[in-house]
Short mmCIF file of C-alpha atoms and ligand atoms in Angstrom, two decimals:
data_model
loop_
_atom_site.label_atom_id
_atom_site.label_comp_id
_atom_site.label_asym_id
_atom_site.label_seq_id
_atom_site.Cartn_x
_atom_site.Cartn_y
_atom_site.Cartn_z
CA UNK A 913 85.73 87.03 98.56
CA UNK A 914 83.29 86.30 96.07
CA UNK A 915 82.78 85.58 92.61
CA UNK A 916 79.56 87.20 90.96
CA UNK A 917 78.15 86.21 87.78
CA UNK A 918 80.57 88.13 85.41
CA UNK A 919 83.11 86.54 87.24
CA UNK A 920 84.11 89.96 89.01
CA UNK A 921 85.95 89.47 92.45
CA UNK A 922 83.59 90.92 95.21
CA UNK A 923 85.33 91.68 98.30
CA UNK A 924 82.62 91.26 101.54
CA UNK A 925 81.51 94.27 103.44
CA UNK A 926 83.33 94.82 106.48
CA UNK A 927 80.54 93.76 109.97
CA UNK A 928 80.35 97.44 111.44
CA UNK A 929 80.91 97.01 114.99
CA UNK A 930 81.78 93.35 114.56
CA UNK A 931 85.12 91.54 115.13
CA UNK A 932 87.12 93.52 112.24
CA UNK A 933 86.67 96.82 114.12
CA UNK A 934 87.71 95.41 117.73
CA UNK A 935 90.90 93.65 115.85
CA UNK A 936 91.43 97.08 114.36
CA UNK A 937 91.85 99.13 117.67
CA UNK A 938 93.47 96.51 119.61
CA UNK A 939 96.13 96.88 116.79
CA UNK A 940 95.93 100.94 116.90
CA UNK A 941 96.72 100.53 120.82
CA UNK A 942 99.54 98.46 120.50
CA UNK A 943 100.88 100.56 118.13
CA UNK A 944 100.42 103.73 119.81
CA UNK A 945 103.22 101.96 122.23
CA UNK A 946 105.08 100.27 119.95
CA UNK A 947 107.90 102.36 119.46
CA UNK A 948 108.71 103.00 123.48
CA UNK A 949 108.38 99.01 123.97
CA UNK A 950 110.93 98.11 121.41
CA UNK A 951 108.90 96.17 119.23
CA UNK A 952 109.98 97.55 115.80
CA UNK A 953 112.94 96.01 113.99
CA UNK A 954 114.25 96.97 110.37
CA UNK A 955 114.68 93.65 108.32
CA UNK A 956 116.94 94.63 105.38
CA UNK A 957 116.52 92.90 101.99
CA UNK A 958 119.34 93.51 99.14
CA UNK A 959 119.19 94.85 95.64
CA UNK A 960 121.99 93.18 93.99
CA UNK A 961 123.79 93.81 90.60
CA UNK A 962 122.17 91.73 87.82
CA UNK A 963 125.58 90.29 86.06
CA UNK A 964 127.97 89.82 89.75
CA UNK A 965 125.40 89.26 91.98
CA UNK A 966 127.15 92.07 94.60
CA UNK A 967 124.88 93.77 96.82
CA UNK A 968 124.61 97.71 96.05
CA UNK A 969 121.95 98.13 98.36
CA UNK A 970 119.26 97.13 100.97
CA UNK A 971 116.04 97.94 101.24
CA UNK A 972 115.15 98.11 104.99
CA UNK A 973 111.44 97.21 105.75
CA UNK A 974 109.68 97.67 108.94
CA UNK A 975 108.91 94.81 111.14
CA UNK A 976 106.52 94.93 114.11
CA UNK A 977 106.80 92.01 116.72
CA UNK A 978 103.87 92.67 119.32
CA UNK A 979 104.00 91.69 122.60
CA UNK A 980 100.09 90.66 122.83
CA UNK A 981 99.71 90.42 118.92
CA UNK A 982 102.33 88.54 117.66
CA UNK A 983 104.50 89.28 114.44
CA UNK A 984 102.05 91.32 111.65
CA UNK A 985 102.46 92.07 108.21
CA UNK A 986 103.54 95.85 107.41
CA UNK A 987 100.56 95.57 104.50
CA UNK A 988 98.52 95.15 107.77
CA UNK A 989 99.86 98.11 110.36
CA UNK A 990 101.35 100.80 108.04
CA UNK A 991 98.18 101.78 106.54
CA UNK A 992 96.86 102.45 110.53
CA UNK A 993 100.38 104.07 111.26
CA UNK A 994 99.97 106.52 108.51
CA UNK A 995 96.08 106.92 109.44
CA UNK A 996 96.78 107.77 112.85
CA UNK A 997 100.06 109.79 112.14
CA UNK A 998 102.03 107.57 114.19
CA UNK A 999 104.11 107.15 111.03
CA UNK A 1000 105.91 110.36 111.60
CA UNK A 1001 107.31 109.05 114.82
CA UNK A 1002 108.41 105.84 113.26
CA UNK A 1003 109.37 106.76 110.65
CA UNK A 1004 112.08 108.84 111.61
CA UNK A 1005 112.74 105.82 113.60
CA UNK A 1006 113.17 103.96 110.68
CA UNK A 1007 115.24 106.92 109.44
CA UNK A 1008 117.67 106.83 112.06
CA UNK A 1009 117.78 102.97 112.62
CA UNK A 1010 118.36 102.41 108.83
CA UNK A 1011 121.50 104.75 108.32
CA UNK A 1012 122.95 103.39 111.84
CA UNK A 1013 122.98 99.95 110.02
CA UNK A 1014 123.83 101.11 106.79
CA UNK A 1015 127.13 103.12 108.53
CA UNK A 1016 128.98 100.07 108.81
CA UNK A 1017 128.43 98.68 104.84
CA UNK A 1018 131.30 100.07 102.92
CA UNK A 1019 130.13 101.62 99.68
CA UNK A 1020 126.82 99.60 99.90
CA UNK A 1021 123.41 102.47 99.97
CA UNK A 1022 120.44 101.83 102.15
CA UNK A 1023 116.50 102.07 101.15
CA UNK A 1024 113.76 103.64 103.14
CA UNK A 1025 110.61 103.61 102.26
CA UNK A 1026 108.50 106.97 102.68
CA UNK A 1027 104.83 107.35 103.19
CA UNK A 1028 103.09 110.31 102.12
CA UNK A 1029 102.89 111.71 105.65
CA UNK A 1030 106.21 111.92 106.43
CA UNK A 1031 106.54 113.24 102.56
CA UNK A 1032 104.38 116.22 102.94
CA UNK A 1033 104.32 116.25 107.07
CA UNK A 1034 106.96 119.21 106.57
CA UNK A 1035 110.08 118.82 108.36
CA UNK A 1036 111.16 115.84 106.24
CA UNK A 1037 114.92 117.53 105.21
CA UNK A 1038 115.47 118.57 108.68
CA UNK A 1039 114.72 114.55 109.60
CA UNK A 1040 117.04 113.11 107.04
CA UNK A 1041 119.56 115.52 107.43
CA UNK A 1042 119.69 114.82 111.25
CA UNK A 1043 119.57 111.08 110.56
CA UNK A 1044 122.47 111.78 108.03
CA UNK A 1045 124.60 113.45 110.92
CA UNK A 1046 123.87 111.10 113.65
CA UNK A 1047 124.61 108.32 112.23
CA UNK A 1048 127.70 110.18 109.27
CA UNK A 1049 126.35 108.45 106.71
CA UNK A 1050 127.39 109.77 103.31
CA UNK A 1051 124.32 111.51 101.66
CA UNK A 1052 124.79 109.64 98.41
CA UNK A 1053 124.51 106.70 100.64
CA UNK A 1054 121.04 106.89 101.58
CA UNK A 1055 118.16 106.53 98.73
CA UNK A 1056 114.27 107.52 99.55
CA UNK A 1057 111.88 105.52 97.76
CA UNK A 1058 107.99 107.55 97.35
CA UNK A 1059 105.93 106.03 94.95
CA UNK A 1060 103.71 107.47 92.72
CA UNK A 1061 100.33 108.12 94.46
CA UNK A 1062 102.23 110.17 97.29
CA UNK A 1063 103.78 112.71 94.93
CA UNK A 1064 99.98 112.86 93.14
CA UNK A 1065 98.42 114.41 96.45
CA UNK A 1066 100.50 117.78 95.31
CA UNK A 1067 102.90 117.81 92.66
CA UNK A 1068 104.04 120.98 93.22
CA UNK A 1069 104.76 120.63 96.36
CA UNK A 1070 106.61 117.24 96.11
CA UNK A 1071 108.74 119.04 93.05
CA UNK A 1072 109.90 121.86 95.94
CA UNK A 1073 110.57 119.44 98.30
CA UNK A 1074 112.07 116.24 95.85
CA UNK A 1075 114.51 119.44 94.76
CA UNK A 1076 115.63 120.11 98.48
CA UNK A 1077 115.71 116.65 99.42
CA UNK A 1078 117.87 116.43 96.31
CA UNK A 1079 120.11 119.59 97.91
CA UNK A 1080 121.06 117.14 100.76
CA UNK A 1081 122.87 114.95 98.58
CA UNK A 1082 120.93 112.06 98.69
CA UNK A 1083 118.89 109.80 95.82
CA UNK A 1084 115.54 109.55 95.39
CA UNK A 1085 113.96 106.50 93.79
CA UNK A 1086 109.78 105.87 92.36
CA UNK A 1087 109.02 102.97 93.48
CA UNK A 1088 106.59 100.22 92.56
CA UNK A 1089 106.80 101.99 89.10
CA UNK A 1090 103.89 100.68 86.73
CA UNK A 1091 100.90 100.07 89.60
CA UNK A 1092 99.84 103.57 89.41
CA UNK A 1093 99.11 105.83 86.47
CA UNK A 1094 102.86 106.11 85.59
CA UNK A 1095 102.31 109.63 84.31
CA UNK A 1096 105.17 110.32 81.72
CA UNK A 1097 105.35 113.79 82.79
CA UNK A 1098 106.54 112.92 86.20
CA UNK A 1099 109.70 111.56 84.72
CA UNK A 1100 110.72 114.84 83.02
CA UNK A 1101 109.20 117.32 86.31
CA UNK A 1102 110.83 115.42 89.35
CA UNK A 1103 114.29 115.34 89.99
CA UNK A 1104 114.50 111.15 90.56
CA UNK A 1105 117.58 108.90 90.38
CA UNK A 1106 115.72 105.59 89.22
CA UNK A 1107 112.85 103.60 89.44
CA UNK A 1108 112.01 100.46 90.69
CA UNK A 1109 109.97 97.69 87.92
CA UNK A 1110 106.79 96.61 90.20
CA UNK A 1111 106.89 92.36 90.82
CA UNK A 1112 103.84 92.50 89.00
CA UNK A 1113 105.66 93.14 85.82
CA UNK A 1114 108.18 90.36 86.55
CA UNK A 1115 105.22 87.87 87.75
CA UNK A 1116 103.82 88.61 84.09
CA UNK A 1117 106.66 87.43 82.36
CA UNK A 1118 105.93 83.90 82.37
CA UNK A 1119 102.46 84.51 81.14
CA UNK A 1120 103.97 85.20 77.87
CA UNK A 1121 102.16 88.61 78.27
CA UNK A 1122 103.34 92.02 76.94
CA UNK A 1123 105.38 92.62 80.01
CA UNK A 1124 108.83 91.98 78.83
CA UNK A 1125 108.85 94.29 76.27
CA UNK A 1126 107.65 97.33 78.35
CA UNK A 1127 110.58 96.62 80.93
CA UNK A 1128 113.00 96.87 77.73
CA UNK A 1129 111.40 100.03 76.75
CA UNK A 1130 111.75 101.41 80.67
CA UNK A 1131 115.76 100.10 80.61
CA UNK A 1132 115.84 102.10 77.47
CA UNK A 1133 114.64 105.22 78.89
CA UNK A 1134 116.20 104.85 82.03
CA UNK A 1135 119.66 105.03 79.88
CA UNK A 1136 118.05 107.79 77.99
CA UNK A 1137 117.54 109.73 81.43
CA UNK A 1138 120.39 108.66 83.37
CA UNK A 1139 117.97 106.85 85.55
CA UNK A 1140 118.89 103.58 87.72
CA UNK A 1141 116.28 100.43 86.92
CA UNK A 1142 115.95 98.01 89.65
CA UNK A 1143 113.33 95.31 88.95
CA UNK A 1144 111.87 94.03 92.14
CA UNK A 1145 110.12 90.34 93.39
CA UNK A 1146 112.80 88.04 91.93
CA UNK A 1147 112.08 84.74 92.94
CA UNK A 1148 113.35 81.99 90.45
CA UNK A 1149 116.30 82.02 87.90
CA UNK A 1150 114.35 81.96 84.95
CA UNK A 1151 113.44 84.93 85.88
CA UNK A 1152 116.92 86.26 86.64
CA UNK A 1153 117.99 85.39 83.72
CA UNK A 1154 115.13 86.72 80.77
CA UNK A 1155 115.68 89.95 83.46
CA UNK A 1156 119.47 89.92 82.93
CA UNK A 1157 118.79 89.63 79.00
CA UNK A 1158 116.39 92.23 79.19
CA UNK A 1159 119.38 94.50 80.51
CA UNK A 1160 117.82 95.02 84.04
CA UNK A 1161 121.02 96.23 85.79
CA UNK A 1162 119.77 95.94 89.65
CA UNK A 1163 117.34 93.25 91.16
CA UNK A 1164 115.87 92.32 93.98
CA UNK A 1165 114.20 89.30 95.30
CA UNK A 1166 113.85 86.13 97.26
CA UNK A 1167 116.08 84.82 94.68
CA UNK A 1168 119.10 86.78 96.49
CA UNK A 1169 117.86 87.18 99.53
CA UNK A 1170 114.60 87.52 101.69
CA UNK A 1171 114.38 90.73 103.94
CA UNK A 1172 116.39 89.75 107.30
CA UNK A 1173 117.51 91.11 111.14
CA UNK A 1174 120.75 92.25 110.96
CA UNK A 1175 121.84 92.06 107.57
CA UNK A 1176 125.55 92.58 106.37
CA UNK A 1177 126.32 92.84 102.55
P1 LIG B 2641 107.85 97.73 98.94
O1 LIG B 2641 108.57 98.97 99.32
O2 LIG B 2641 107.48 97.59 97.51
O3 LIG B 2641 108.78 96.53 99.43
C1 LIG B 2641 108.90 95.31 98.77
C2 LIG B 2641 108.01 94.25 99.37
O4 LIG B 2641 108.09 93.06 98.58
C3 LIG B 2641 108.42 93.83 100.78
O5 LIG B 2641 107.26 93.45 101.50
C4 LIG B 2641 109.31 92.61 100.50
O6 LIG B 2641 109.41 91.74 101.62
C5 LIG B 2641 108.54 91.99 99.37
N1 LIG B 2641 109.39 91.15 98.52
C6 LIG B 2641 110.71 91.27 98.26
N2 LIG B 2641 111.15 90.32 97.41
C7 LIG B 2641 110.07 89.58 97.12
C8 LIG B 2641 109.86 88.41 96.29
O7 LIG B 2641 110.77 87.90 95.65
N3 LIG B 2641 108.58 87.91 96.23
C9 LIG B 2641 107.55 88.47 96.92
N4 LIG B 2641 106.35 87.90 96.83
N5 LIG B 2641 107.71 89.57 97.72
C10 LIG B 2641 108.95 90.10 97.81
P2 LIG B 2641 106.99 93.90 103.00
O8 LIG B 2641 108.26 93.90 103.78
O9 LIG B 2641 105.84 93.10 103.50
O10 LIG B 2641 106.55 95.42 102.83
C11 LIG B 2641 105.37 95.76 102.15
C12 LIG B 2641 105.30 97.25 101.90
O11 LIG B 2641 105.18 97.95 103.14
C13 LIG B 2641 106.53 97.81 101.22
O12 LIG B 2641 106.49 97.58 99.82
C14 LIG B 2641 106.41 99.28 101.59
O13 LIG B 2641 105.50 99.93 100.72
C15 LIG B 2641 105.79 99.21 102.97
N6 LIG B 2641 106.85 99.41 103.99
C16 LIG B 2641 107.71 98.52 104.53
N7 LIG B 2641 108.52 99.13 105.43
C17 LIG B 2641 108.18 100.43 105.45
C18 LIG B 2641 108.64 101.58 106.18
O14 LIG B 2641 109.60 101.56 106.98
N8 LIG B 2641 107.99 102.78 105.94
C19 LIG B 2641 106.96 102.87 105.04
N9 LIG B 2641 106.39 104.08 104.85
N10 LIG B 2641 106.52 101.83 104.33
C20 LIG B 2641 107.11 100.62 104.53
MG1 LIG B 2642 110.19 99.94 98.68
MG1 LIG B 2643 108.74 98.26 95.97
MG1 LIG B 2644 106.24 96.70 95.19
#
C-alpha cells in the first residue's frame, strides 16, 4: 500500500507469475482436499440479547486448519472456494455441521452464512431441507444470512427462491447491512426476518460521526417492519451501552464472545 499525492490509498499490482500466484494455487490444492482430510471446523460466535446478555443465537463461521498451510483466515480461502465452486461442497458441509451443533441448544437458533453460489447454485431448499431432517432441527431454528451483493446478481430470482426458502420454515437475515448500496426497495420486495448493522457502523460511533443516528432510524424501521436488528463487531462496553440506548435489541461481538470450537450457549 501506498499513499499518492491526494492522499488516495493505492493498493500494489499483484507480480504476475510471481510469489502471489504460486501461494494462490498451493492454497486452491489444499482446498480441493480439504473437506475429505478433515480440516474444516465451524467456530460458533453468539448474538446475545442487548438488556440480559442471553445468547439467542450463534453465528457459525468456517475455519480451515491446513495440514501444510497452517490455520488461514476465511477473508483469505472463501473468495477461492466460491471461485472454484468448491463452496457448494462445503457449504452444505457447513449446512449439515451447523444444525448438528445447533440440535443440542434448547431454543437457541444457529447462523450460516451463504455465498452467492450456493444462493443461486439451484438446489439450495433441497440442501437445507435435508440438513433440517438429518440433523431435526426445528426450521425456525436455523437463520440464513445473504448479504446484499448476492441477491443483486438477480433479484428476481433471489425473490422466488428467498419465498421458498421462506416455505421451509426457516429465517432469513441481510447481513452486513449498510456496506453495500442498501437499496430501500429490497426491504419491501424480499421476504427477510432482520438485518444485521455492519461493525463499520458501530466502529463509527466513537468518531462522533453520523452513525448513531442512522442505526436509530434502522431500529425504527425494523419495528416498523417487524424486522429483527442485530448490530454486529461489539468489542468494548461503551459501545454496548450507547448500542443498548440506541434500542439495538441483539448484538454480537468480542465483547460477549469471540467465535469458538465447540460452543454451548
Ligand atoms: P460475517 O458473516 O460478517 O461474520 C462476522 C465476522 O466478524 C467474522 O469474521 C467474526 O469473527 C468477526 N467478528 C465478530 N465479532 C467481532 C468483533 O467484535 N470485532 C471484529 N473486529 N470482528 C468481529 P470471520 O470469521 O473471519 O469471517 C469473515 C467472513 O467470512 C464472514 O463475515 C462471512 O462473510 C464469511 N464466512 C465465514 N464463514 C462462512 C461460511 O461458512 N460460508 C460463507 N459463505 N461465508 C463465510
Ligand atoms: Mg455473517
Ligand atoms: Mg456479518
Ligand atoms: Mg460484517
Amino acid at each position: 500500500e501506498a499513499k499518492d499525492g491526494a492522499g488516495v490509498v493505492v493498493a500494489a499490482a499483484p507480480a504476475v507469475g510471481g510469489a502471489g500466484r504460486s501461494v494462490t494455487l498451493s492454497l486452491e490444492s489444499g482446498l480441493a482436499r480439504a473437506l475429505e482430510r478433515n480440516e474444516f471446523e465451524l467456530h460458533i460466535q453468539p448474538l446475545v440479547d442487548a438488556v440480559s446478555g442471553r445468547p439467542v443465537s450463534g453465528e457459525a463461521l468456517l475455519r480451515w486448519n491446513s495440514a501444510a498451510l497452517g490455520r488461514r483466515s476465511p477473508a483469505e480461502f472463501i473468495p477461492l472456494l466460491e471461485r472454484s465452486g468448491l463452496i457448494v461442497p462445503v457449504g452444505d458441509w457447513v449446512l449439515r455441521e451447523a444444525c448438528r451443533q445447533a440440535a443440542g441448544w434448547g431454543d437457541v437458533r444457529v447462523a450460516v452464512n451463504l455465498s452467492a453460489r450456493q444462493f443461486m447454485g439451484g438446489d439450495l431448499v433441497e440442501t437445507v431441507q435435508r440438513a433440517l431432517r438429518g440433523s431435526r432441527l426445528e426450521p425456525e431454528r436455523l437463520e440464513l444470512e445473504i448479504t446484499e451483493s448476492l441477491m443483486m446478481q438477480s433479484p428476481e430470482r433471489a425473490v422466488r427462491l428467498l419465498t421458498d426458502l421462506k416455505r421451509t420454515g426457516v429465517r432469513v437475515m441481510l447481513d452486513d447491512f449498510g456496506t453495500g448500496f442498501s437499496n430501500l426497495s429490497y426491504l419491501h420486495a424480499f421476504p427477510l426476518d432482520g438485518l444485521k448493522i455492519d461493525r463499520s457502523f458501530v466502529v463509527a460511533l466513537e468518531h462522533g460521526e453520523r452513525a448513531g443516528g442512522i442505526i436509530e432510524a434502522i431500529v425504527q424501521m425494523g419495528h416498523k417492519l417487524g424486522l429483527e436488528i442485530v448490530a454486529e463487531g461489539i468489542e468494548t462496553s461503551e459501545q454496548h451501552l450507547t448500542l443498548q440506548k440506541l434500542g439495538v435489541p441483539i448484538l454480537q461481538g468480542y465483547l460477549f464472545g469471540r467465535p469458538q470450537a465447540n460452543w454451548q450457549p
